[in-house]
PDB file of C-alpha atoms in Angstrom:
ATOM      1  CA  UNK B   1      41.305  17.953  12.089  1.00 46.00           C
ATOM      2  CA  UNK B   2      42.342  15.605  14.996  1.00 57.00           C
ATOM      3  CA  UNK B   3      40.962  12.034  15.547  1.00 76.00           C
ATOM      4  CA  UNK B   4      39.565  13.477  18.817  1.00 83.00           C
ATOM      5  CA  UNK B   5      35.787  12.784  19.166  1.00 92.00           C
ATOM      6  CA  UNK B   6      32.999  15.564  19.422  1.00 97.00           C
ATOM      7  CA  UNK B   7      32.643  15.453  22.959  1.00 98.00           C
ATOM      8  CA  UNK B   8      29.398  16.707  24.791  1.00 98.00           C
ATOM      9  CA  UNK B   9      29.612  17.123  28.794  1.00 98.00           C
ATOM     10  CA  UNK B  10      26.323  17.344  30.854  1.00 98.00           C
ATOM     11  CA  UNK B  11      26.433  18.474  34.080  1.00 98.00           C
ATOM     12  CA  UNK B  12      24.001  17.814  36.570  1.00 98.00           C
ATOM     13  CA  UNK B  13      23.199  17.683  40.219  1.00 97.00           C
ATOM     14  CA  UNK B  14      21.700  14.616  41.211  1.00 97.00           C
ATOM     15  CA  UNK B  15      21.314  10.593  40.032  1.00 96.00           C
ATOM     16  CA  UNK B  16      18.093  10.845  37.530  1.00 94.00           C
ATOM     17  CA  UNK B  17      18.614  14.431  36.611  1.00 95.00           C
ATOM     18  CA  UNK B  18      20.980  13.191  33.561  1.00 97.00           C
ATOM     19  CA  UNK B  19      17.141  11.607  32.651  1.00 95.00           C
ATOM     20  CA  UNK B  20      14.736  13.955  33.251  1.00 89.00           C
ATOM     21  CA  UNK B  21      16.503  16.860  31.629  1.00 88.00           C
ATOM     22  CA  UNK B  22      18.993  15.740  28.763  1.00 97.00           C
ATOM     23  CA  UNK B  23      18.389  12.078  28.322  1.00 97.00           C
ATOM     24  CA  UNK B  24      17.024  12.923  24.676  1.00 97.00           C
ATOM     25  CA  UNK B  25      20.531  14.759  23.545  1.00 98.00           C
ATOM     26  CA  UNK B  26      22.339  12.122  25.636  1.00 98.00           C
ATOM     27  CA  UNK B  27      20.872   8.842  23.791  1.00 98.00           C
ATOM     28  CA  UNK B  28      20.934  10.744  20.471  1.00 98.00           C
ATOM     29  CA  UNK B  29      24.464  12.121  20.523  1.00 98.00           C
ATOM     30  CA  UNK B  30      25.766   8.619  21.374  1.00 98.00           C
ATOM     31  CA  UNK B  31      24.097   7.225  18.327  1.00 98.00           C
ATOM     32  CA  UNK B  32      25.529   9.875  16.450  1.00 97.00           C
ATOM     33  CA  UNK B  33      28.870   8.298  17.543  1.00 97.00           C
ATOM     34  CA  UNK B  34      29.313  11.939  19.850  1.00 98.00           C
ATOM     35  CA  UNK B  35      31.373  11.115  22.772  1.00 98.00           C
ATOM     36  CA  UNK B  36      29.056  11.511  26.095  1.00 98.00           C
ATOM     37  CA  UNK B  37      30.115  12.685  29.311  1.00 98.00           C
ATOM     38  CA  UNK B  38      27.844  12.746  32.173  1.00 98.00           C
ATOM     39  CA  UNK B  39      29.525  14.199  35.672  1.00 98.00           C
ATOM     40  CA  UNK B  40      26.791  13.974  38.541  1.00 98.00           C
ATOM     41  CA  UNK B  41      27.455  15.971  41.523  1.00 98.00           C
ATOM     42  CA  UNK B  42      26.110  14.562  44.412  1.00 98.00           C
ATOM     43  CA  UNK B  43      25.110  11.345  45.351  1.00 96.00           C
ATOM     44  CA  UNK B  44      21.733  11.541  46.114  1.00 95.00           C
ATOM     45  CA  UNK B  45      21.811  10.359  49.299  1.00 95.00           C
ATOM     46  CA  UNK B  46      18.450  13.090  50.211  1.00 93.00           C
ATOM     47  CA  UNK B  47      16.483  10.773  47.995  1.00 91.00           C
ATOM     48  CA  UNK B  48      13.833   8.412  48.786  1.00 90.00           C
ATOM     49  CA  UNK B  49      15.041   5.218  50.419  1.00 89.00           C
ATOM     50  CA  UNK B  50      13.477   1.975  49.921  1.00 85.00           C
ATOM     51  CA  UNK B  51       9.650   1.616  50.466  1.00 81.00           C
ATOM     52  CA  UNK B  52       9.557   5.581  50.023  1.00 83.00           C
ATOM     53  CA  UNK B  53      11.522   6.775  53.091  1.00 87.00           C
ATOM     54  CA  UNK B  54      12.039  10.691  53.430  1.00 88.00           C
ATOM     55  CA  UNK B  55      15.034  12.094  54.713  1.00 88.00           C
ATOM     56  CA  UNK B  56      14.800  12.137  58.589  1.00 86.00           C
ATOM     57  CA  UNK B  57      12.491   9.166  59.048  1.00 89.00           C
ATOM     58  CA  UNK B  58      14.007   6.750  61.243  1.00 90.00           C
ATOM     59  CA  UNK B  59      14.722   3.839  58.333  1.00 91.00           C
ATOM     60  CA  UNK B  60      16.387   6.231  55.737  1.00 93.00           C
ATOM     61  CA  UNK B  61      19.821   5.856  55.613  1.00 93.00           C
ATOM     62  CA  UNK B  62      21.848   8.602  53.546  1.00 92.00           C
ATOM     63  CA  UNK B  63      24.753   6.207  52.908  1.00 94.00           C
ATOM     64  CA  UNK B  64      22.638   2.861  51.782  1.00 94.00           C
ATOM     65  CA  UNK B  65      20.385   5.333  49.901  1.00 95.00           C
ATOM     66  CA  UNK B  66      23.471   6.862  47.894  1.00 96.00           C
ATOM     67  CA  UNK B  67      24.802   3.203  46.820  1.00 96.00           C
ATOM     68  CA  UNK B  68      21.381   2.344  45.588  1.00 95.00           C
ATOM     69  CA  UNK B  69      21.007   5.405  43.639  1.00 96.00           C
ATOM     70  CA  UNK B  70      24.572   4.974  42.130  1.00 97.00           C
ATOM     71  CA  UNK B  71      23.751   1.364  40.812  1.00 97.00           C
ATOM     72  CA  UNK B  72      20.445   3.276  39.389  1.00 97.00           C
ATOM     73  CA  UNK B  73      22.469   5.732  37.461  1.00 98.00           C
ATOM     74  CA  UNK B  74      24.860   3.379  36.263  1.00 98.00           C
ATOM     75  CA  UNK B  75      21.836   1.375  34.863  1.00 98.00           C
ATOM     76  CA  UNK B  76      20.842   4.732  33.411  1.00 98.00           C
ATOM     77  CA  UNK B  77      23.551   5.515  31.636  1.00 98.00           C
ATOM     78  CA  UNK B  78      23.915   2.069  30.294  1.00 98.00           C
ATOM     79  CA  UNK B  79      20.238   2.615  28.878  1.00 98.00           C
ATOM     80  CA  UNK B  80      21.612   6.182  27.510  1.00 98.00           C
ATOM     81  CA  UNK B  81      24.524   4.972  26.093  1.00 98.00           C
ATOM     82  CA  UNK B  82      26.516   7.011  28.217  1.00 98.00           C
ATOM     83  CA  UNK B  83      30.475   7.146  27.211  1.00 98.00           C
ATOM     84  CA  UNK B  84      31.591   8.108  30.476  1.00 98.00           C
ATOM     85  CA  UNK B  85      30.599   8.836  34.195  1.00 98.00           C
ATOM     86  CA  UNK B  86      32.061  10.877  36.447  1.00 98.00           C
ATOM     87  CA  UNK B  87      30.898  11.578  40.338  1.00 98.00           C
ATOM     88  CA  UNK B  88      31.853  14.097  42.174  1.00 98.00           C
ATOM     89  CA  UNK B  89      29.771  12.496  45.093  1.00 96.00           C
ATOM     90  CA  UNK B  90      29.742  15.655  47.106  1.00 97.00           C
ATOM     91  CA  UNK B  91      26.610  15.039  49.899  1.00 96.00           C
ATOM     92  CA  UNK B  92      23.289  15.694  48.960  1.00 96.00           C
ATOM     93  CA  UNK B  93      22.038  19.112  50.055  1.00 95.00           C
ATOM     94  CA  UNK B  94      18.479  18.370  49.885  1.00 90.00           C
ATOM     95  CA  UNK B  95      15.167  20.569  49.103  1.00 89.00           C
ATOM     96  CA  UNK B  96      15.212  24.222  50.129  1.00 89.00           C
ATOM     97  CA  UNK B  97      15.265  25.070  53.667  1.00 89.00           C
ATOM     98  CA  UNK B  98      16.285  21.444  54.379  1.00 88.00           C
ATOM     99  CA  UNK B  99      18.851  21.557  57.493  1.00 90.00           C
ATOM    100  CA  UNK B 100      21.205  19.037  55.239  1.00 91.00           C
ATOM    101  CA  UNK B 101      21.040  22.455  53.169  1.00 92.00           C
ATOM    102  CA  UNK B 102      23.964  23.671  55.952  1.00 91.00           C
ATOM    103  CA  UNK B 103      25.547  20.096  56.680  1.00 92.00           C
ATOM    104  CA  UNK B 104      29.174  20.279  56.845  1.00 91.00           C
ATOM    105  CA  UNK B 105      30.422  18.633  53.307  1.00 91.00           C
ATOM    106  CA  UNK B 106      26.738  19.081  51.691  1.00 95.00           C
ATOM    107  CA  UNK B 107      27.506  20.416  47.990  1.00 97.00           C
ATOM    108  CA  UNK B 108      25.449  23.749  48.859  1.00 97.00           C
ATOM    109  CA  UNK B 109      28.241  23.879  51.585  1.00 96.00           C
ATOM    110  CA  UNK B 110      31.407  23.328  49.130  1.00 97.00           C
ATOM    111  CA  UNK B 111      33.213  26.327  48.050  1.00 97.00           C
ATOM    112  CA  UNK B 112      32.605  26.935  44.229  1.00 98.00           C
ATOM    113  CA  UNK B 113      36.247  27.547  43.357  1.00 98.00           C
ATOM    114  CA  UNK B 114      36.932  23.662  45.013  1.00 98.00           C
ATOM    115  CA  UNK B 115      34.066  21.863  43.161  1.00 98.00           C
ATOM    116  CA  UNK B 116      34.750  24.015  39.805  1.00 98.00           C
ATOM    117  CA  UNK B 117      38.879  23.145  40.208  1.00 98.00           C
ATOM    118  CA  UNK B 118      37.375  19.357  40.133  1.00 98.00           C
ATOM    119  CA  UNK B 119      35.570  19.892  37.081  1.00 98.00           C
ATOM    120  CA  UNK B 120      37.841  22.046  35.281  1.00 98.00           C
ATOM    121  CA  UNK B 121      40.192  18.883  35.731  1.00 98.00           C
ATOM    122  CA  UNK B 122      37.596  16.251  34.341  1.00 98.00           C
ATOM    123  CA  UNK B 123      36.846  19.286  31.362  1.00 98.00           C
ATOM    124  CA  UNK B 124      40.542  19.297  30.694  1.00 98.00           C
ATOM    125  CA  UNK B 125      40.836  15.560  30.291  1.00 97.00           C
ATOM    126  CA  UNK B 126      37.833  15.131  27.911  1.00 97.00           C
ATOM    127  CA  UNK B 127      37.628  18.777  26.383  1.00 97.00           C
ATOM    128  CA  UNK B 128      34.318  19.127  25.495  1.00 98.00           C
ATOM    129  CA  UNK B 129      32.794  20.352  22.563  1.00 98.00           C
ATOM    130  CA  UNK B 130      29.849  21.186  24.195  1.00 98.00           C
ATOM    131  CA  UNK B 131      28.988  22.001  28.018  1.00 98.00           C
ATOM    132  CA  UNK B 132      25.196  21.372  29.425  1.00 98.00           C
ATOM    133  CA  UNK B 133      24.338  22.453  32.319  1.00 98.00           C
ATOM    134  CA  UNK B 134      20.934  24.357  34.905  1.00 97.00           C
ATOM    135  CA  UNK B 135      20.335  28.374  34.417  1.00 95.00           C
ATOM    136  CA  UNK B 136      21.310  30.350  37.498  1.00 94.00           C
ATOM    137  CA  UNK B 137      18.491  29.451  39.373  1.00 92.00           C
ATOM    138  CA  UNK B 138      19.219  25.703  38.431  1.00 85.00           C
ATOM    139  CA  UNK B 139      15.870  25.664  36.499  1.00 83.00           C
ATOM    140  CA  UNK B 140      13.481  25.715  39.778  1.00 81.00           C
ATOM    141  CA  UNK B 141      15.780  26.748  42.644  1.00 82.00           C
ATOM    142  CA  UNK B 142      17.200  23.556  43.885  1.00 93.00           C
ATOM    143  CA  UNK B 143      20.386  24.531  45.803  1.00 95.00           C
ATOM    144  CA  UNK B 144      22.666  21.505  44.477  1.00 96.00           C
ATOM    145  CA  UNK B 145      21.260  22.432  40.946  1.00 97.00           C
ATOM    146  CA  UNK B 146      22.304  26.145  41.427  1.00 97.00           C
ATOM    147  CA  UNK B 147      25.679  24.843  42.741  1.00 98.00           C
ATOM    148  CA  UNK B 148      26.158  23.013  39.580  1.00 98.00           C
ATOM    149  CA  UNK B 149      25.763  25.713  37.395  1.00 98.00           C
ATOM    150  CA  UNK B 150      28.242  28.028  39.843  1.00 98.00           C
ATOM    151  CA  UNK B 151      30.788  25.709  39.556  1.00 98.00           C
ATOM    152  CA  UNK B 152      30.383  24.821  35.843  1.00 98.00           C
ATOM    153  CA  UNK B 153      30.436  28.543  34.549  1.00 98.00           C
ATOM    154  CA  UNK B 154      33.283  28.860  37.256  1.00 98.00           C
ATOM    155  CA  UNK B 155      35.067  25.594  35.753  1.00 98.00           C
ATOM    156  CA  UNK B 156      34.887  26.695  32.279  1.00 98.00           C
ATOM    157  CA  UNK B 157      37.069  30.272  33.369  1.00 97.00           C
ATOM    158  CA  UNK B 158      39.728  28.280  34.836  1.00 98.00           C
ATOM    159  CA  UNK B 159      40.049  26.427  31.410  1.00 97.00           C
ATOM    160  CA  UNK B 160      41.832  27.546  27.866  1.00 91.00           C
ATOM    161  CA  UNK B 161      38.665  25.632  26.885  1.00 96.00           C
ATOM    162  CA  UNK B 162      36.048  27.466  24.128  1.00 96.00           C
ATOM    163  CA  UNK B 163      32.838  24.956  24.257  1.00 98.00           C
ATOM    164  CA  UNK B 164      29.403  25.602  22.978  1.00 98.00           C
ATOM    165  CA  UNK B 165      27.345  26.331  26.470  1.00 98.00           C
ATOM    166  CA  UNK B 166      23.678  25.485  27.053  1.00 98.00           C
ATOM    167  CA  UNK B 167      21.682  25.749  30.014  1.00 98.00           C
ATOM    168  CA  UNK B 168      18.363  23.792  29.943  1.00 97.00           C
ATOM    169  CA  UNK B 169      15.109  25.187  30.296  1.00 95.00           C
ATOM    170  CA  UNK B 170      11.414  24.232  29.165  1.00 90.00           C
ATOM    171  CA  UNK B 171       9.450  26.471  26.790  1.00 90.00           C
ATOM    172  CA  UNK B 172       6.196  28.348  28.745  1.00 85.00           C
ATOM    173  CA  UNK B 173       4.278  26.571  26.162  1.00 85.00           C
ATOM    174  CA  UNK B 174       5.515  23.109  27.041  1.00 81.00           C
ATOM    175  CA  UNK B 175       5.358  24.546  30.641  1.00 75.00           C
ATOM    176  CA  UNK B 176       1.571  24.838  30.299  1.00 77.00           C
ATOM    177  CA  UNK B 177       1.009  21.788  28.177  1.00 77.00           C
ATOM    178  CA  UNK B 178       3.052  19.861  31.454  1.00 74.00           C
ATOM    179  CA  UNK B 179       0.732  21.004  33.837  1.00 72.00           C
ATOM    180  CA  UNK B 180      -2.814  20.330  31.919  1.00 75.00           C
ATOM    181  CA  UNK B 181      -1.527  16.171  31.624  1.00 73.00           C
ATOM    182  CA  UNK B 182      -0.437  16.120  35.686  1.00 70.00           C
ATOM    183  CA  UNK B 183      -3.944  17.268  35.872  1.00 71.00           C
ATOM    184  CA  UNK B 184      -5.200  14.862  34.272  1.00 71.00           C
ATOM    185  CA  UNK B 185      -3.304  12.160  35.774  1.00 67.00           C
ATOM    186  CA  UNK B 186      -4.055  13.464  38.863  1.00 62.00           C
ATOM    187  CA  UNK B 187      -7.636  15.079  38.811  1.00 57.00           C
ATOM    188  CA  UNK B 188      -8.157  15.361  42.697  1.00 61.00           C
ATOM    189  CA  UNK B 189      -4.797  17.463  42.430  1.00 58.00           C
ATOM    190  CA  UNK B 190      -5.358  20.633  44.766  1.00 65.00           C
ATOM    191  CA  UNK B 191      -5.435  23.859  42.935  1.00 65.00           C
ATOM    192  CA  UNK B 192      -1.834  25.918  43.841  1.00 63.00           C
ATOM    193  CA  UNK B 193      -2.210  29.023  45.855  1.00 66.00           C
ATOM    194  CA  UNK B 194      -1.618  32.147  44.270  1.00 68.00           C
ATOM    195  CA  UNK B 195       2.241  32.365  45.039  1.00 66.00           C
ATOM    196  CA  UNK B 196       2.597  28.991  44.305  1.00 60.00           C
ATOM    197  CA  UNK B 197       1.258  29.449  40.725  1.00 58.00           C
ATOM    198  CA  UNK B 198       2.842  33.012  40.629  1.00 62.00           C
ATOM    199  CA  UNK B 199       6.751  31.288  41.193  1.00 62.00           C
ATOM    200  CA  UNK B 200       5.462  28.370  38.435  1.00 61.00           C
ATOM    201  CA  UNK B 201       4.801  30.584  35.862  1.00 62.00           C
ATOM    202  CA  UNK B 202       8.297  31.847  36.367  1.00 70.00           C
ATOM    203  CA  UNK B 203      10.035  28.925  35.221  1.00 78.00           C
ATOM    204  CA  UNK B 204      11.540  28.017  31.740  1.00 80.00           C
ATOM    205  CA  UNK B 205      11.237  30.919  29.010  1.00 90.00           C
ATOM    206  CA  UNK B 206       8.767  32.380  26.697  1.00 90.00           C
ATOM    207  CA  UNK B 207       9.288  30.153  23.731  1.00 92.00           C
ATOM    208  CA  UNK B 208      11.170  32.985  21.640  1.00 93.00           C
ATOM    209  CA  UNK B 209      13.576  33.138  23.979  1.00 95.00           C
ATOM    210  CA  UNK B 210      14.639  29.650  23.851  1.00 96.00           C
ATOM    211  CA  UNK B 211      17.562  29.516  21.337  1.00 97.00           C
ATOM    212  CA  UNK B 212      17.860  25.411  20.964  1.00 98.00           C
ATOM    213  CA  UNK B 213      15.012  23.023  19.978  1.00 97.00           C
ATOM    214  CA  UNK B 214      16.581  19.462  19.709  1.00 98.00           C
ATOM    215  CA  UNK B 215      13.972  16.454  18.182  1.00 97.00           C
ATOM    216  CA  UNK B 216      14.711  13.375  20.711  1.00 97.00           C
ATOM    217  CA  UNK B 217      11.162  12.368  19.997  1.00 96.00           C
ATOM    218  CA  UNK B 218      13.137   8.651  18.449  1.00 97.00           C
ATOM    219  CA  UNK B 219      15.119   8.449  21.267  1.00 97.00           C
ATOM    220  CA  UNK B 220      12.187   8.830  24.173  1.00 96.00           C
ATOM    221  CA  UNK B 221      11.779   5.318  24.663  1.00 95.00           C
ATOM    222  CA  UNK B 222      15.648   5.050  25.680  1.00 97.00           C
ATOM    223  CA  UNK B 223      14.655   8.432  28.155  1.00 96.00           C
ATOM    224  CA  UNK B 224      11.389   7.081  29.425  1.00 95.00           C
ATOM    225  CA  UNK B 225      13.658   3.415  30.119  1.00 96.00           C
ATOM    226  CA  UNK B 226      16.246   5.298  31.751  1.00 96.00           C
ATOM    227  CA  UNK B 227      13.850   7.013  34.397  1.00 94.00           C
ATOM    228  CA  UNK B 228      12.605   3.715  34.767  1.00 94.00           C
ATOM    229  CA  UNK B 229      15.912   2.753  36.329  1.00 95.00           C
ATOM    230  CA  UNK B 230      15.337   5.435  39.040  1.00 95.00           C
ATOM    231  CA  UNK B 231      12.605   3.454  40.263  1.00 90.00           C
ATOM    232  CA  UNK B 232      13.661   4.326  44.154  1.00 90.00           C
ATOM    233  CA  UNK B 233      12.568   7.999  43.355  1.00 86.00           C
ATOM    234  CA  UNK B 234       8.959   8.787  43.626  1.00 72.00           C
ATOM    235  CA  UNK B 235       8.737  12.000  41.728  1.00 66.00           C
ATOM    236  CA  UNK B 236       9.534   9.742  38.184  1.00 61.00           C
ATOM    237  CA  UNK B 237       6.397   7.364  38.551  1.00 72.00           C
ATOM    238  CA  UNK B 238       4.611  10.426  37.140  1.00 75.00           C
ATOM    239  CA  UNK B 239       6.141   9.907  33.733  1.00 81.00           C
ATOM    240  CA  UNK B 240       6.112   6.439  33.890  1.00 85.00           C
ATOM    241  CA  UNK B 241       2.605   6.565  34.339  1.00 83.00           C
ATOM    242  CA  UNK B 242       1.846   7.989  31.075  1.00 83.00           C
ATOM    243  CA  UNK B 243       3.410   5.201  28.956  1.00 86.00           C
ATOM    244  CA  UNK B 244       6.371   5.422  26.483  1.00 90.00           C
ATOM    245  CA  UNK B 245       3.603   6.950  23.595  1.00 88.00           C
ATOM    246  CA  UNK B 246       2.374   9.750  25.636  1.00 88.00           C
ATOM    247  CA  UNK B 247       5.915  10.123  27.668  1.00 89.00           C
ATOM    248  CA  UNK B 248       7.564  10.828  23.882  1.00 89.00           C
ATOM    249  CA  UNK B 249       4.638  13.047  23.268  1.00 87.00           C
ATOM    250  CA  UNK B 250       5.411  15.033  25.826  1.00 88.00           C
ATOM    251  CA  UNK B 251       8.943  14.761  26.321  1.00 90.00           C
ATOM    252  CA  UNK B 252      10.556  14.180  22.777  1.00 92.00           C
ATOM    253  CA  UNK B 253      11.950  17.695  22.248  1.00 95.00           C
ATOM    254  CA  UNK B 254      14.715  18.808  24.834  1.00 97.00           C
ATOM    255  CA  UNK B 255      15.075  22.793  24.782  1.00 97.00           C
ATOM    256  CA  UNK B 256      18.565  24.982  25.716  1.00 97.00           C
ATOM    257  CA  UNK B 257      19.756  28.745  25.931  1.00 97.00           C
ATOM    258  CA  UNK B 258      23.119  28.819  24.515  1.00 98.00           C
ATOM    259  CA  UNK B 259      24.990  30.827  26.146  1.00 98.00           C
ATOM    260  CA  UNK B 260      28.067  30.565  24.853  1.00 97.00           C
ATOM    261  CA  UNK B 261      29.973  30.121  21.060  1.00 97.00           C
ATOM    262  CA  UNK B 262      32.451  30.338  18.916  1.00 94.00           C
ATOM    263  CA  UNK B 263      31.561  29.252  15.831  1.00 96.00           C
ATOM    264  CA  UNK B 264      28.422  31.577  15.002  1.00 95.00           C
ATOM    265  CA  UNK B 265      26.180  29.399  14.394  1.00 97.00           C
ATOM    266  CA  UNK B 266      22.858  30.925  13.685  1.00 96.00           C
ATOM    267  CA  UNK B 267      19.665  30.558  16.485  1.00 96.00           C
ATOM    268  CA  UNK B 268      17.132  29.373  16.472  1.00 96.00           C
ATOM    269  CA  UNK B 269      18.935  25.929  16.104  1.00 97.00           C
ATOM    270  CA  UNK B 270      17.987  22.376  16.167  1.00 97.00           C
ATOM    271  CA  UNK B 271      21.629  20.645  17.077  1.00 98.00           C
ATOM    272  CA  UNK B 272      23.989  21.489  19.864  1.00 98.00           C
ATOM    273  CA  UNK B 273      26.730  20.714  17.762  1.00 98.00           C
ATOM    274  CA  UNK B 274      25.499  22.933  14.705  1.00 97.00           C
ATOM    275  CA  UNK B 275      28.426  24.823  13.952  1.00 97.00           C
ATOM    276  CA  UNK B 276      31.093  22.266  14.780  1.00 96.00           C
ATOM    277  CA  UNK B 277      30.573  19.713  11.738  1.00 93.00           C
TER     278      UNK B 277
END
């Protein structure tokens, strides 16, 4: 035994993903006195700017909108109890089919062996216990979330390293449960076409498939708060709306595929460090 902590590294693409998609295991872990690493990719700079600015309107500026979304995360991870932070601040590549998709620097743009030397480096210094990061298709397709994984499973071959590995995902239950409260929410919301419904049914697992099911439900308020300090970013008012009750309702159990172990734990499990104390 070492006095080295237990060490869990998320990695994810953009400022508020650390939120949206492992703020349960990230608030929980630290109160379990688990050494947190969060390394964020890009800066975010395709968000939305102030007063809801898109990406090629005249008043959004990449640059001022990065620096605002950087003081957001750091108010995040205060909220999350977040041990350490680590940007890579590689440019925001934007939606799919976005031209900053093929902007010179963009993170779609970087070559995975550069980013993933990067990261191997930062995985080196705090040898994690455990890696989190997006499936192959980074969850819903999102090129910067795709990158991430590439140059996470990339980083953790350039290692000696032996981590636990999780991607995240949603269970098609929770999946379905998701989409009857935005309906609610939002009752003039437009039915999807038939391709659009066909990709969403696609994404996250059938629930026996899911190998992780991790209880954040006491630690949704501290999720729910840290969204909150996205507030430039549209797509979070959503959850917001619904109230910290609902939101931990909804939200209080955060779902992984491991994908990777040494210590044989047995799946289904309910802790991403089962195995290692």
């Amino acid at each position: 035994m070492t006095d080295r902590p237990l060490t869990l590294m998320a990695v994810h693409a953009h400022p508020d993903d650390e939120a949206t998609g492992t703020g349960g295991v990230l608030a929980r872990y630290a109160a379990e006195g688990i050494r947190t690493v969060l390394v964020t990719c890009t800066d975010g700079g395709c968000g939305d700017g102030p007063g809801g600015a898109k990406p090629g309107d005249p008043e959004h500026d990449p640059a001022a909108v990065a620096l605002m979304r950087r003081q957001e995360l750091e108010a995040s991870c205060d909220v999350l109890k977040v041990s350490d932070l680590e940007m890579l601040d590689y440019a925001d590549s934007g939606m799919v089919g976005w031209p900053s998709n093929d902007a010179p620097g963009s993170f779609w743009q970087t070559p995975v062996q550069e980013g993933a030397a990067r990261l191997a480096e930062l995985m080196r210094h705090y040898r994690p216990d455990v890696v989190v990061t997006y499936d192959e298709n980074g969850f819903y397709g999102h090129p910067d979330h795709i990158q991430a994984h590439r140059i996470t499973m990339a980083a953790l071959e350039m290692t000696e390293l032996t981590p636990k590995v999780y991607w995240t995902t949603m269970p098609r239950s929770m999946m379905q449960r998701f989409g009857e409260v935005m309906r609610e929410f939002h009752e003039d919301m437009p039915e999807p076409d038939p391709a659009e419904a066909a990709a969403m049914a696609e994404i996250g697992l059938p629930d026996d498939e899911i190998t992780t099911w991790v209880d954040t439900t006491a630690f949704s308020g501290q999720k729910f708060d840290a969204l909150a300090a996205h507030a430039s970013q549209g797509e979070n008012i959503f959850f917001l709306k619904m109230g910290k009750e609902r939101f931990g309702d909804l939200m209080g159990m955060e779902t992984f595929v491991r994908v990777q172990d040494a210590t044989g734990a047995a799946v289904p499990e309910n802790d991403l460090f089962a195995g290692l104390r």
